[in-house]
Coordinates of C-alpha atoms and ligand atoms in Angstrom, one line a residue:
X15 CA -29.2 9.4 4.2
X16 CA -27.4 8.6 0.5
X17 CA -25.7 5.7 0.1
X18 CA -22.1 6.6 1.3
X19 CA -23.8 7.6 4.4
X20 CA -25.2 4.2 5.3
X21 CA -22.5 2.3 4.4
X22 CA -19.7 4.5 6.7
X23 CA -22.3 4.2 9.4
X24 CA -22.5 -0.1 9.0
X25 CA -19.0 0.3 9.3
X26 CA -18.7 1.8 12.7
X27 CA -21.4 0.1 13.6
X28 CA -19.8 -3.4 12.4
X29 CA -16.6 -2.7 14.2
X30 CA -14.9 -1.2 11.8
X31 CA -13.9 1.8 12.9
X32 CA -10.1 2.5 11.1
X33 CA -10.4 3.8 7.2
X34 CA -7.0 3.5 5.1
X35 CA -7.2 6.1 2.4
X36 CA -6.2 7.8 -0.6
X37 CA -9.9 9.1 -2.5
X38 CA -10.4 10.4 -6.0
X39 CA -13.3 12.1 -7.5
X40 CA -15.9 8.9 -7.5
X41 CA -15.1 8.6 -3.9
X42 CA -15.8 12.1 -2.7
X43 CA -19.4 10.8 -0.9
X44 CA -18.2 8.5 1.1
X45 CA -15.3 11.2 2.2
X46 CA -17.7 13.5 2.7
X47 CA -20.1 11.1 4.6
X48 CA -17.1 10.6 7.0
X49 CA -17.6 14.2 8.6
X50 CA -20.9 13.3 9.2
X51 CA -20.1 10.1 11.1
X52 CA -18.8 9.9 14.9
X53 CA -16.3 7.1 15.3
X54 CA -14.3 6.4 11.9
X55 CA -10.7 7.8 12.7
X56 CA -9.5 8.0 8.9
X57 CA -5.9 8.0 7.8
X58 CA -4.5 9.0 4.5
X59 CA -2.0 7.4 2.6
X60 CA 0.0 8.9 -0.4
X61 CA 0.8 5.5 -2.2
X62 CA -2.1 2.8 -2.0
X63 CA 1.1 0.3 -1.2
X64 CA 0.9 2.4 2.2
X65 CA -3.1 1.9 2.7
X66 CA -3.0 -1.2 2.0
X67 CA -0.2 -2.6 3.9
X68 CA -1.1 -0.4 6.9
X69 CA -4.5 -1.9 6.7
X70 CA -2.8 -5.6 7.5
X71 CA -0.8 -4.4 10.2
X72 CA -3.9 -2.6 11.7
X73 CA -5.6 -6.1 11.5
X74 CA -2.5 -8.0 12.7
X75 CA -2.8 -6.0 15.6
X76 CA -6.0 -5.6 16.6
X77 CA -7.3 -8.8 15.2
X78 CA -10.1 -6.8 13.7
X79 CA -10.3 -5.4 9.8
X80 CA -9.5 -2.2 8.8
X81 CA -11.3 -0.4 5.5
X82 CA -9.4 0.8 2.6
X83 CA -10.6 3.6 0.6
X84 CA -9.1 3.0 -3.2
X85 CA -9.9 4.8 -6.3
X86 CA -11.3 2.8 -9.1
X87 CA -9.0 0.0 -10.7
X88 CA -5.5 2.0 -10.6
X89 CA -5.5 3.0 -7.1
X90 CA -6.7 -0.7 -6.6
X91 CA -3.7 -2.1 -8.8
X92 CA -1.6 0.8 -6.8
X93 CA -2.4 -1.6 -3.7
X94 CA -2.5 -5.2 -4.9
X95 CA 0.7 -6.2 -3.8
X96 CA 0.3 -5.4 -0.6
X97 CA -3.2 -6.8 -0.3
X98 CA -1.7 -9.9 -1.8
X99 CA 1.2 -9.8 1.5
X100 CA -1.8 -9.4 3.7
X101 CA -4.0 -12.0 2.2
X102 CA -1.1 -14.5 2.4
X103 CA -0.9 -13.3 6.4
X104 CA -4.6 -13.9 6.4
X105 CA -5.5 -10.5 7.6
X106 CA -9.1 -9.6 7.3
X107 CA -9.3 -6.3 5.2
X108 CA -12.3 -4.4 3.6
X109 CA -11.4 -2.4 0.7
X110 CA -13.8 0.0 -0.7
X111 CA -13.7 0.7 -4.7
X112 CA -14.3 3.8 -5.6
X113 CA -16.1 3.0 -9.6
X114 CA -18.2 5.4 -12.1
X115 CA -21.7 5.9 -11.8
X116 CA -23.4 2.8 -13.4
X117 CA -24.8 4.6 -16.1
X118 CA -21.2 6.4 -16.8
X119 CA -19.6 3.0 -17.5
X120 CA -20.6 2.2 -20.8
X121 CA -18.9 5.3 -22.0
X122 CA -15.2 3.8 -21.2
X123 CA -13.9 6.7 -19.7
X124 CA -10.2 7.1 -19.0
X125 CA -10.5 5.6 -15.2
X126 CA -12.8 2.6 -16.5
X127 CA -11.5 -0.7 -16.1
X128 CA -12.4 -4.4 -14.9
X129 CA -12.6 -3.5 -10.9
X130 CA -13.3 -6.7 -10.5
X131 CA -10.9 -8.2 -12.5
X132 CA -8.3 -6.7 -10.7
X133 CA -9.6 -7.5 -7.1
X134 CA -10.6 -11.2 -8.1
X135 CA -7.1 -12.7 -7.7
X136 CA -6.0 -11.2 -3.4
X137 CA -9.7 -11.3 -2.5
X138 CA -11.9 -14.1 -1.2
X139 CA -14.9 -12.1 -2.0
X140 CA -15.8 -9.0 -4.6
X141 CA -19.4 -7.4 -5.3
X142 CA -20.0 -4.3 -7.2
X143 CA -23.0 -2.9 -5.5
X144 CA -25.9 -2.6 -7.7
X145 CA -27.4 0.7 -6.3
X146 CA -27.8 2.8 -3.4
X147 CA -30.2 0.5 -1.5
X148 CA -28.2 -2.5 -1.4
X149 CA -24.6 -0.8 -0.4
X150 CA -25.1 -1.1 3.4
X151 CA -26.3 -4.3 3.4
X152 CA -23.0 -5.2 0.3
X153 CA -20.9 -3.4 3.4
X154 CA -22.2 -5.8 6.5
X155 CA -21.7 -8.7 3.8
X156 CA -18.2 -7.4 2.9
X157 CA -17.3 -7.2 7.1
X158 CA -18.8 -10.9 8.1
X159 CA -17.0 -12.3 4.6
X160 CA -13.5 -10.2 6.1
X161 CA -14.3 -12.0 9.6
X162 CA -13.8 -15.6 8.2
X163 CA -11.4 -17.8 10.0
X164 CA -8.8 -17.1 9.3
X165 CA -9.3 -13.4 8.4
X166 CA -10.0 -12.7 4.6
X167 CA -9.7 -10.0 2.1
X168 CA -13.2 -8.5 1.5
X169 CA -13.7 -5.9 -1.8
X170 CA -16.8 -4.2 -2.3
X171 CA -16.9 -2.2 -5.2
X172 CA -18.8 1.7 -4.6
X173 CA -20.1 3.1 -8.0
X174 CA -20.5 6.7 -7.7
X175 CA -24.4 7.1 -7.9
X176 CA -24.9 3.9 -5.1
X177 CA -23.2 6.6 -3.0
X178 CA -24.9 9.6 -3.5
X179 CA -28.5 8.5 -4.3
X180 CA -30.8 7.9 -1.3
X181 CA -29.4 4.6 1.4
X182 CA -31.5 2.7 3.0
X183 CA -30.0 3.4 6.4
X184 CA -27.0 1.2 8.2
X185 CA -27.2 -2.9 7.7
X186 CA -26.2 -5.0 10.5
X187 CA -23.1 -7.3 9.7
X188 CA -24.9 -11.1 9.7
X189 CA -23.6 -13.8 11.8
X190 CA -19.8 -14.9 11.6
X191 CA -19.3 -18.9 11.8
X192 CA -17.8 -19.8 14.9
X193 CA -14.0 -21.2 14.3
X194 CA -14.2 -25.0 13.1
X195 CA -12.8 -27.5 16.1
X196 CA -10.7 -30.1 14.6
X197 CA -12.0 -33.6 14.4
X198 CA -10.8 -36.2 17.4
X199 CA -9.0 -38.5 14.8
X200 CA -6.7 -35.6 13.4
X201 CA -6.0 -35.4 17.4
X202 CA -5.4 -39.1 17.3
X203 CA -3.1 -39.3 14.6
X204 CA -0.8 -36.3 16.2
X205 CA -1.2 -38.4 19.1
X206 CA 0.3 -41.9 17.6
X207 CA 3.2 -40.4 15.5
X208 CA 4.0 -38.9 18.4
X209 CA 4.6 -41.5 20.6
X210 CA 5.8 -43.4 18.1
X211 CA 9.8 -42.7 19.4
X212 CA 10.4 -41.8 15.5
X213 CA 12.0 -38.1 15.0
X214 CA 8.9 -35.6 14.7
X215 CA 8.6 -32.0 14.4
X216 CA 5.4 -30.0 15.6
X217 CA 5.4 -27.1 12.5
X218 CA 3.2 -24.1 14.1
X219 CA 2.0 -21.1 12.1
X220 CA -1.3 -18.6 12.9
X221 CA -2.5 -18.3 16.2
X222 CA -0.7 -21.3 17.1
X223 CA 2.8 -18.8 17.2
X224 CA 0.9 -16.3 20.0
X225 CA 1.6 -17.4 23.3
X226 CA -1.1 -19.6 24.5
X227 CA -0.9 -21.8 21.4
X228 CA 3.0 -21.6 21.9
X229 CA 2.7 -22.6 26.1
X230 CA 0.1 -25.5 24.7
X231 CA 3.2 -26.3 22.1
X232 CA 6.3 -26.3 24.3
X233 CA 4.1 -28.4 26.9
X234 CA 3.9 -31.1 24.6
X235 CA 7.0 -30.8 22.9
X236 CA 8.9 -30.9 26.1
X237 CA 6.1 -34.2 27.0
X238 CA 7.4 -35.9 24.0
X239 CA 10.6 -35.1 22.7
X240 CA 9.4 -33.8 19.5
X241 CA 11.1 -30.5 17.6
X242 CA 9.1 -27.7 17.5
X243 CA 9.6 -24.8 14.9
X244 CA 7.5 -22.1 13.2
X245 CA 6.8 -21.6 9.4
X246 CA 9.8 -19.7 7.5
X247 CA 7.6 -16.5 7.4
X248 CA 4.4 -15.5 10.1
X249 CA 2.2 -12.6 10.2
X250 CA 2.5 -12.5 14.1
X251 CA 5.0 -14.8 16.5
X252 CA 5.2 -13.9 20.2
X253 CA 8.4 -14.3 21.4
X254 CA 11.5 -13.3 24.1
X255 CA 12.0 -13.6 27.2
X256 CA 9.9 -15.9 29.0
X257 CA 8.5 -17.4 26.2
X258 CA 8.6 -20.9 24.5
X259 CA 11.2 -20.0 21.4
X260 CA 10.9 -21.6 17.9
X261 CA 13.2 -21.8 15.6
X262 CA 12.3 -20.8 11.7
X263 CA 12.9 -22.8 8.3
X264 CA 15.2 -21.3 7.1
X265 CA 15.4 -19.2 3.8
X266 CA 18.1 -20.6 2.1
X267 CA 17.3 -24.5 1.0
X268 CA 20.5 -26.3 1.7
X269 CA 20.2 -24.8 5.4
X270 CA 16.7 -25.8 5.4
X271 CA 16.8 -29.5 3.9
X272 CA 19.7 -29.6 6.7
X273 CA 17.3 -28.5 9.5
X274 CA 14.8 -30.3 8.2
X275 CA 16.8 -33.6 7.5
X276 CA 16.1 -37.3 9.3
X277 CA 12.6 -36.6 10.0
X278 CA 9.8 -38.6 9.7
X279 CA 6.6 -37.1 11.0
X280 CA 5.4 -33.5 10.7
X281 CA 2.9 -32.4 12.8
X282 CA 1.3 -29.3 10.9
X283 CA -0.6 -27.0 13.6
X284 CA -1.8 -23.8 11.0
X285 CA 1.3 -24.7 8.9
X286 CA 1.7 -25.8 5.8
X287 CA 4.7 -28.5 4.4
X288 CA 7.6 -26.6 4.4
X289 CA 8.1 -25.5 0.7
X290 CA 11.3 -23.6 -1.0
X291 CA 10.4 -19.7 -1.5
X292 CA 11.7 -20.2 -5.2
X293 CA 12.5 -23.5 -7.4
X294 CA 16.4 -23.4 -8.6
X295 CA 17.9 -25.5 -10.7
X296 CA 18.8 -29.1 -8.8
X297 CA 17.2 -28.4 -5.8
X298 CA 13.7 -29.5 -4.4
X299 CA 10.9 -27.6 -3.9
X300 CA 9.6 -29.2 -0.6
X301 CA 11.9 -29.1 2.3
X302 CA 11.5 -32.1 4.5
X303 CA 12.9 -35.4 3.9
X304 CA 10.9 -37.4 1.2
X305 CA 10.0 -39.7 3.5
X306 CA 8.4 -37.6 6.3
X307 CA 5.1 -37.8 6.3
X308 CA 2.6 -35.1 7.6
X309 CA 0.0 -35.2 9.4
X310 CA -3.1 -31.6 9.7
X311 CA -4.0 -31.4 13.4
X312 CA -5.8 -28.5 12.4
X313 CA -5.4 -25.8 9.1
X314 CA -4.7 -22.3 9.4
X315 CA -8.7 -21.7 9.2
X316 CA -9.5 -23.8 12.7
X317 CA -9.3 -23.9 16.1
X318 CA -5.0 -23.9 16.3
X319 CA -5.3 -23.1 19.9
X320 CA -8.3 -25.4 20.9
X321 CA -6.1 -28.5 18.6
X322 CA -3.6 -28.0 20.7
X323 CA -5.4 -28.3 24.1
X324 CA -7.0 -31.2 23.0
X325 CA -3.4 -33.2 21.5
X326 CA -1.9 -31.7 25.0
X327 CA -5.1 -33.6 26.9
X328 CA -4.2 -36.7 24.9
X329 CA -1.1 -37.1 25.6
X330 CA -1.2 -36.0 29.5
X331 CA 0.9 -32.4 28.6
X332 CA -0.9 -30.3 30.3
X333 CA 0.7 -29.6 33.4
X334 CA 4.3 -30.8 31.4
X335 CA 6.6 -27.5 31.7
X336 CA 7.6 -26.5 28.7
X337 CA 11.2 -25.2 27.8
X338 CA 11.1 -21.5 28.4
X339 CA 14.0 -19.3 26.6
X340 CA 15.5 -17.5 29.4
X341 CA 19.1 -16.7 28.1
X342 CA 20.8 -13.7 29.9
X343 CA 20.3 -10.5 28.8
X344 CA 21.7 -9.9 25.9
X345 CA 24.6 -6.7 25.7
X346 CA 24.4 -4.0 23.1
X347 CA 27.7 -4.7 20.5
X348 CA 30.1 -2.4 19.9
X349 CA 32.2 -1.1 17.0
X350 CA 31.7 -1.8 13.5
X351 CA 28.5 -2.2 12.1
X352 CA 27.7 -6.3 10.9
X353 CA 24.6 -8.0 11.1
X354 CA 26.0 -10.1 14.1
X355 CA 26.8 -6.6 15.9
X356 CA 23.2 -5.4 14.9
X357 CA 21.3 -8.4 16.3
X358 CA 22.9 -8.1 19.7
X359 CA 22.4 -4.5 20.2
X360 CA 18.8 -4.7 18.9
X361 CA 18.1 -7.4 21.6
X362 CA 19.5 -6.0 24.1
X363 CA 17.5 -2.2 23.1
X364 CA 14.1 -3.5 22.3
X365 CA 11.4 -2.1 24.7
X366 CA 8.8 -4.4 26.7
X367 CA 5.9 -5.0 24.0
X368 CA 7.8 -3.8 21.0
X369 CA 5.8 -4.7 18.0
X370 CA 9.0 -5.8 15.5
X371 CA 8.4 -5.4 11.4
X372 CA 10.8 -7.2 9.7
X373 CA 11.4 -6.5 6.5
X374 CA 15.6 -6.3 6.8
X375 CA 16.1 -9.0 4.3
X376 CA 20.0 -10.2 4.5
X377 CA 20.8 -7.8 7.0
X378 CA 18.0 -9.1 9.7
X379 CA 18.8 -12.7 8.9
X380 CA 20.6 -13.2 12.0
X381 CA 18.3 -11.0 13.9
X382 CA 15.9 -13.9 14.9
X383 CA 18.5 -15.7 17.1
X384 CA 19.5 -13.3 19.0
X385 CA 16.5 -11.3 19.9
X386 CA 15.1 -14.4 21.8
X387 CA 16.6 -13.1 25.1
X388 CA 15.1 -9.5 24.1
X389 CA 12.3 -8.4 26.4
X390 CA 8.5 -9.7 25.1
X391 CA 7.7 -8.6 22.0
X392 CA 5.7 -9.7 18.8
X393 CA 7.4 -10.4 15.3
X394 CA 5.3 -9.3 12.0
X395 CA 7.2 -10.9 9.1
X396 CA 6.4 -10.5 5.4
X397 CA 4.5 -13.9 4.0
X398 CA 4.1 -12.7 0.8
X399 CA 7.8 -12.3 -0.4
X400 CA 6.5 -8.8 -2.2
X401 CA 8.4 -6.1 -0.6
X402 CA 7.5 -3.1 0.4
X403 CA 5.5 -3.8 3.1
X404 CA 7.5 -2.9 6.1
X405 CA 6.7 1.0 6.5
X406 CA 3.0 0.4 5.5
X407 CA 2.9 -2.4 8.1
X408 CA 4.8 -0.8 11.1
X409 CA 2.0 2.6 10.0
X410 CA -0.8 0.1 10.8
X411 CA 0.3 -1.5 13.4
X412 CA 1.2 1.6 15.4
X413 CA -2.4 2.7 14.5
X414 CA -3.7 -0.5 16.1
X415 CA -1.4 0.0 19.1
X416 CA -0.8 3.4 20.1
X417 CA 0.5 2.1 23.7
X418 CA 3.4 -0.1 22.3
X419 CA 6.6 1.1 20.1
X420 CA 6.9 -0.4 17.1
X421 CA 10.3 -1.3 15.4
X422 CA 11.0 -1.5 12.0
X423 CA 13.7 -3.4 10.2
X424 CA 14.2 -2.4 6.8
X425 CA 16.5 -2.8 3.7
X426 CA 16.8 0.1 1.8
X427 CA 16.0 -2.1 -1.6
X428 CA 12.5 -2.4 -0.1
X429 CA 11.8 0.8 1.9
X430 CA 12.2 2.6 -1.6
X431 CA 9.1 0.7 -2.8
X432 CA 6.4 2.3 -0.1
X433 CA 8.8 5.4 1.7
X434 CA 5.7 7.6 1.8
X435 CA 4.7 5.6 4.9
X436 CA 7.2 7.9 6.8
X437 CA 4.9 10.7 6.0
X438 CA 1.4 9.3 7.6
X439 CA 3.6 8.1 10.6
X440 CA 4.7 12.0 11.1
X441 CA 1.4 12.9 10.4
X442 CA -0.8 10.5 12.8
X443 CA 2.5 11.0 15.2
X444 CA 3.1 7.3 14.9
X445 CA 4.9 5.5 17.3
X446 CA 7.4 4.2 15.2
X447 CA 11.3 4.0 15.1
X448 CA 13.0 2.5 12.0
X449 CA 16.5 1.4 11.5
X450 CA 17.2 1.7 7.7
X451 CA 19.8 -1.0 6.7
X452 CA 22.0 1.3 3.7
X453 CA 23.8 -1.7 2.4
X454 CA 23.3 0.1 -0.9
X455 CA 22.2 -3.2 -2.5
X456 CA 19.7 -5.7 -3.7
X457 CA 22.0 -7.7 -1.7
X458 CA 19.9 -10.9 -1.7
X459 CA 19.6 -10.9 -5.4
X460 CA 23.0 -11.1 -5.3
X461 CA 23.3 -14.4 -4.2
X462 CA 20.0 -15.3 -5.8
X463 CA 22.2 -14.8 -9.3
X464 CA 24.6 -17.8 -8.5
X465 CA 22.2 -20.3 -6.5
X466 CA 19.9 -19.9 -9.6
X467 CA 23.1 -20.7 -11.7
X468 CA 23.1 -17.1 -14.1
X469 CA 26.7 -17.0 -14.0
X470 CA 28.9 -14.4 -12.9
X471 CA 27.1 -10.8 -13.0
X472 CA 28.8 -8.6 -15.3
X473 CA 28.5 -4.6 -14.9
X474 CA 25.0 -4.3 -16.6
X475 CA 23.6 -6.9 -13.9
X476 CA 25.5 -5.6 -11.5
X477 CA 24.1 -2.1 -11.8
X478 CA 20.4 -3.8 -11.8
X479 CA 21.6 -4.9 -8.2
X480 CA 23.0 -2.3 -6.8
X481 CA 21.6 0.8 -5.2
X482 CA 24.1 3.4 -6.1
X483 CA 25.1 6.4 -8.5
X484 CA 23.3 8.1 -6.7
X485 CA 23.3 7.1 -3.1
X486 CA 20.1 7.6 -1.3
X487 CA 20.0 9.8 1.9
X488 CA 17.5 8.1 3.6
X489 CA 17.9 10.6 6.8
X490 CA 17.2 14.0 4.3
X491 CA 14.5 12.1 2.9
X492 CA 13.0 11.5 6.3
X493 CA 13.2 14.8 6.8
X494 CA 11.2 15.9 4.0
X495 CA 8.4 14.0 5.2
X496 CA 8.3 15.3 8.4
X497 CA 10.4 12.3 10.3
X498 CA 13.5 13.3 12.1
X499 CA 16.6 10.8 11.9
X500 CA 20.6 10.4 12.7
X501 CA 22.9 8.7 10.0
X502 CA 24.9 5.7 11.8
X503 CA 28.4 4.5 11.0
X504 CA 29.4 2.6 14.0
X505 CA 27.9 0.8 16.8
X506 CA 28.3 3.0 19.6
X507 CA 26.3 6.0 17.4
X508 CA 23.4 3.4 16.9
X509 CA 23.0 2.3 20.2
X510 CA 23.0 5.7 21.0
X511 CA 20.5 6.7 18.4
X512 CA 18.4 3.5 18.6
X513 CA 17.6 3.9 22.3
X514 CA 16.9 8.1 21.4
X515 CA 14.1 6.6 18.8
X516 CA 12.7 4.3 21.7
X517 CA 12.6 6.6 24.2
X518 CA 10.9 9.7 22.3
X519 CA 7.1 9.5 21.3
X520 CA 6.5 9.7 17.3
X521 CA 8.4 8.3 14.4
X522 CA 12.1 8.3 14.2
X523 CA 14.3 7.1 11.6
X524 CA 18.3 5.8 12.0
X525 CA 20.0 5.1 8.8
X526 CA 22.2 2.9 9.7
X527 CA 25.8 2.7 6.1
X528 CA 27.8 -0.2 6.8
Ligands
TPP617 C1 7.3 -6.3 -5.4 C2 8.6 -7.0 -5.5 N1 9.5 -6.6 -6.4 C3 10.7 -7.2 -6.5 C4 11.1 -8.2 -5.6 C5 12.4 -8.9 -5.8 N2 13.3 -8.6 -4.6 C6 13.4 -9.5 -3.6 S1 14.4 -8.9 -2.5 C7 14.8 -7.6 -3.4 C8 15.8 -6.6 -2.9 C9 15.7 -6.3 -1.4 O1 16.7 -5.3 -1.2 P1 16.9 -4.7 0.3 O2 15.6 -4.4 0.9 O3 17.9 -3.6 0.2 O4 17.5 -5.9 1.1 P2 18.9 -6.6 1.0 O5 18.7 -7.7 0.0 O6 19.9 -5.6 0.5 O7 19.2 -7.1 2.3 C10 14.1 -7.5 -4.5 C11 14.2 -6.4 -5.5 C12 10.1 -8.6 -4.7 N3 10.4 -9.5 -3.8 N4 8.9 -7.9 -4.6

């Protein structure tokens, strides 16, 4: 068994059992060792942006890693970005690097370049294998580093001859620490600024936003009288109906430091303090109130859910019910198409167990409010601010979820940046509808321009902002990958078309021009 061979099989045999790809020549082994290997289902991307960020919604979903299959330090750079967005939503990911045979290197080649390097920055651990004896053991090591609390980005690094000279056989992945408990006096400080009657917001982010950490939340937010609200951005929130709803900080910083303002104690449950996305001129950078002070129950990397049993216990929460969001059921909007219009209709249209990727930008800023009385569904946000995820993610997710439709919200600035996605989704008949938002714009850099203080935009910024001359056809372009769509100018049509998407299995794509 060579090399390739005996690392696909500690794969499968590790769990992971889902391989993101897009292969070159140095990766051809481990391609062809996939034939000879039961269990790997192996999905091909034509961007790395699409493996990559498929690859995080895969581990969103199934709370297990997917591989990546890259090809030497370009197809890794192809891929950064997202791997950055997915290392920021701690999502465990093991990329494979395809590299030369060791004893090509030294010739520099045109593909030869600092693998490592490259990876260093998005990943919490990188090894170049040595040879083909030590890759399946380099792959178990690459799964258990991946399986960290609170899910980590893993690259091992393949050179060609590790793969096709003889293996030693499949590793098996070494123990995993358990998750770390929080200590009883991080519990007893919540506990005491709690009670102390002074204004007090519980910040969740993680697990803590799924719906036993949220239960344990509204419990002893509803015990207490303290706020309770989710990080601006989170790789997974469960929410709607009959679930304990958070509000988000807000984007924009004036409505943030206003949300935020007259606090005094911040409770941080798998959050961090709440920071501005950018610095602009005369504004701060943190959020809250100078004078609020915060207080770690428990970081991102421990037991979120376990801290919050254990603050709820303290304070006598337990059996407290918490405030459930049970507004009535929201009515699709009808005639022209506005954000406002878009939010209602999407709430009232969203199927039990949606999976929701939002990467609408300005257009789904509203969406968040509305879609609380929606049926149950799960929220994937982007939480690194690179776009371009959206597609990729909703690809991985669906793979991760074939029982569940997944929705995906997306500006047409940042579906141009990984559209191939649409073409793995018809391929792998993806469960995926996505409503395209054609406001033939950057339109946040638009007011980005004048809260960073640039001054009016003249034509030459203006035409680095705006999407047209040409417009895009996002439904002909759909088409040439293989997804079917409808063009929407009114409400009515995208209600119409919307509910068509939901209610047909594969991908389906509504531009919606407003
Ligand atoms: C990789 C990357 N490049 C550039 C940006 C800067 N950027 C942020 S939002 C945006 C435009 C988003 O446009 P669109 O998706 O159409 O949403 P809209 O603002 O129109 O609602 C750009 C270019 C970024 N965040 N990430």
């Amino acid at each position: 068994m060579n090399g390739a061979e005996s690392l696909v099989r500690t794969l499968v045999g590790g769990g992971v059992d889902v391989c993101f790809a897009n292969p070159g020549t140095s990766e051809m082994h481990f391609v062809a060792a996939l034939d000879r290997v039961e269990g790997m289902r192996c999905v091909l991307g034509l961007f790395e942006g699409v493996v990559t960020g498929a690859a995080d919604g895969y581990a969103r979903m199934r709370e297990q890693p997917a591989a990546t299959l890259l090809h030497l330090g370009p197809g890794l750079a192809n891929g950064l970005a997202n791997i950055h967005n997915a290392n920021k939503a701690s999502s465990p990911m093991v990329n494979i690097v395809g590299d030369h045979a060791t004893y090509h290197r030294k010739y520099d080649a045109p593909l030869t370049s600092d693998i490592e390097g490259l990876a260093r920055p998005s990943s919490h651990w990188v090894k170049t294998s040595p040879d083909a004896q030590s890759i399946a053991a380099d792959g178990a090591a690459a799964i258990a580093a991946a399986r960290r609390s609170p899910g980590r980005i893993a690259t091992l690094i393949l050179p060609a001859d590790t793969a096709w000279n003889e293996g030693s056989g499949p590793a098996e992945v070494p123990p995993v620490a358990a998750v770390e408990p929080v200590s009883p006096e991080a519990v007893a400080a919540a506990a005491r600024a709690l009670r102390s009657g002074r204004p007090c917001l519980i910040l969740l982010g993680g697990r803590a936003l799924r719906q036993e950490g949220l239960d344990l939340a509204g419990r002893i937010a509803a015990r207490t009288g303290a706020r309770l609200m989710a990080q601006g951005s989170n790789a997974r929130t469960q929410r709607g109906r009959g679930r304990v709803f958070v509000e988000r900080v807000p984007y924009v910083v004036d409505q943030a430091a206003r949300v935020l303002a007259g606090l005094e104690h911040i409770i941080l449950v798998g959050a961090k303090m709440p920071v501005a996305f950018f610095a602009y001129p005369d504004k701060p950078s943190l959020l809250a109130p100078a004078a609020a002070q915060g207080h770690v129950l428990a970081r991102l990397d421990q037991d979120l859910v376990g801290a919050l049993e254990a603050l709820a216990d303290e304070l006598g929460a337990r059996t407290t019910p918490a405030a459930i969001a049970d507004p009535p059921r929201p009515v699709a909007a009808t005639g022209k198409i506005a954000p406002e219009a878009l939010g209602a209709s999407l709430a009232a249209l969203l199927p039990e167990a949606a999976i929701v990727v939002d990467e609408a930008v300005t257009t789904g800023r509203g969406f968040f409010a509305p879609t609380r009385a929606a049926a149950p569904h799960d929220w994937l946000s982007n939480m690194g601010g690179s776009i371009g995820l959206g597609m990729p993610l909703a690809t991985g997710a669906a793979v991760a979820c074939p029982d569940r439709k997944v929705v995906t919200l997306e500006g047409d600035g940042s579906a141009m940046y990984t559209l191939q996605a649409l073409w793995t989704q018809a391929r792998e008949g993806l469960d995926v509808t996505t409503l395209l938002f054609s406001n033939r714009s950057y339109q946040i850099l638009k007011g980005e321009l004048a809260n960073v203080g640039a001054g009016n935009p003249g034509r030459k910024a203006l035409d680095m902002l705006d999407l047209d001359r040409p417009d895009l056809d996002f439904v002909t372009l759909a088409k040439g990958m293989g997804v079917p769509g409808a063009r929407v100018t009114e409400m009515e049509e995208f209600n119409r078309r919307v509910a068509e998407g939901i209610a047909m299995p594969g991908p389906f794509l509504v531009e919606v021009v407003f």
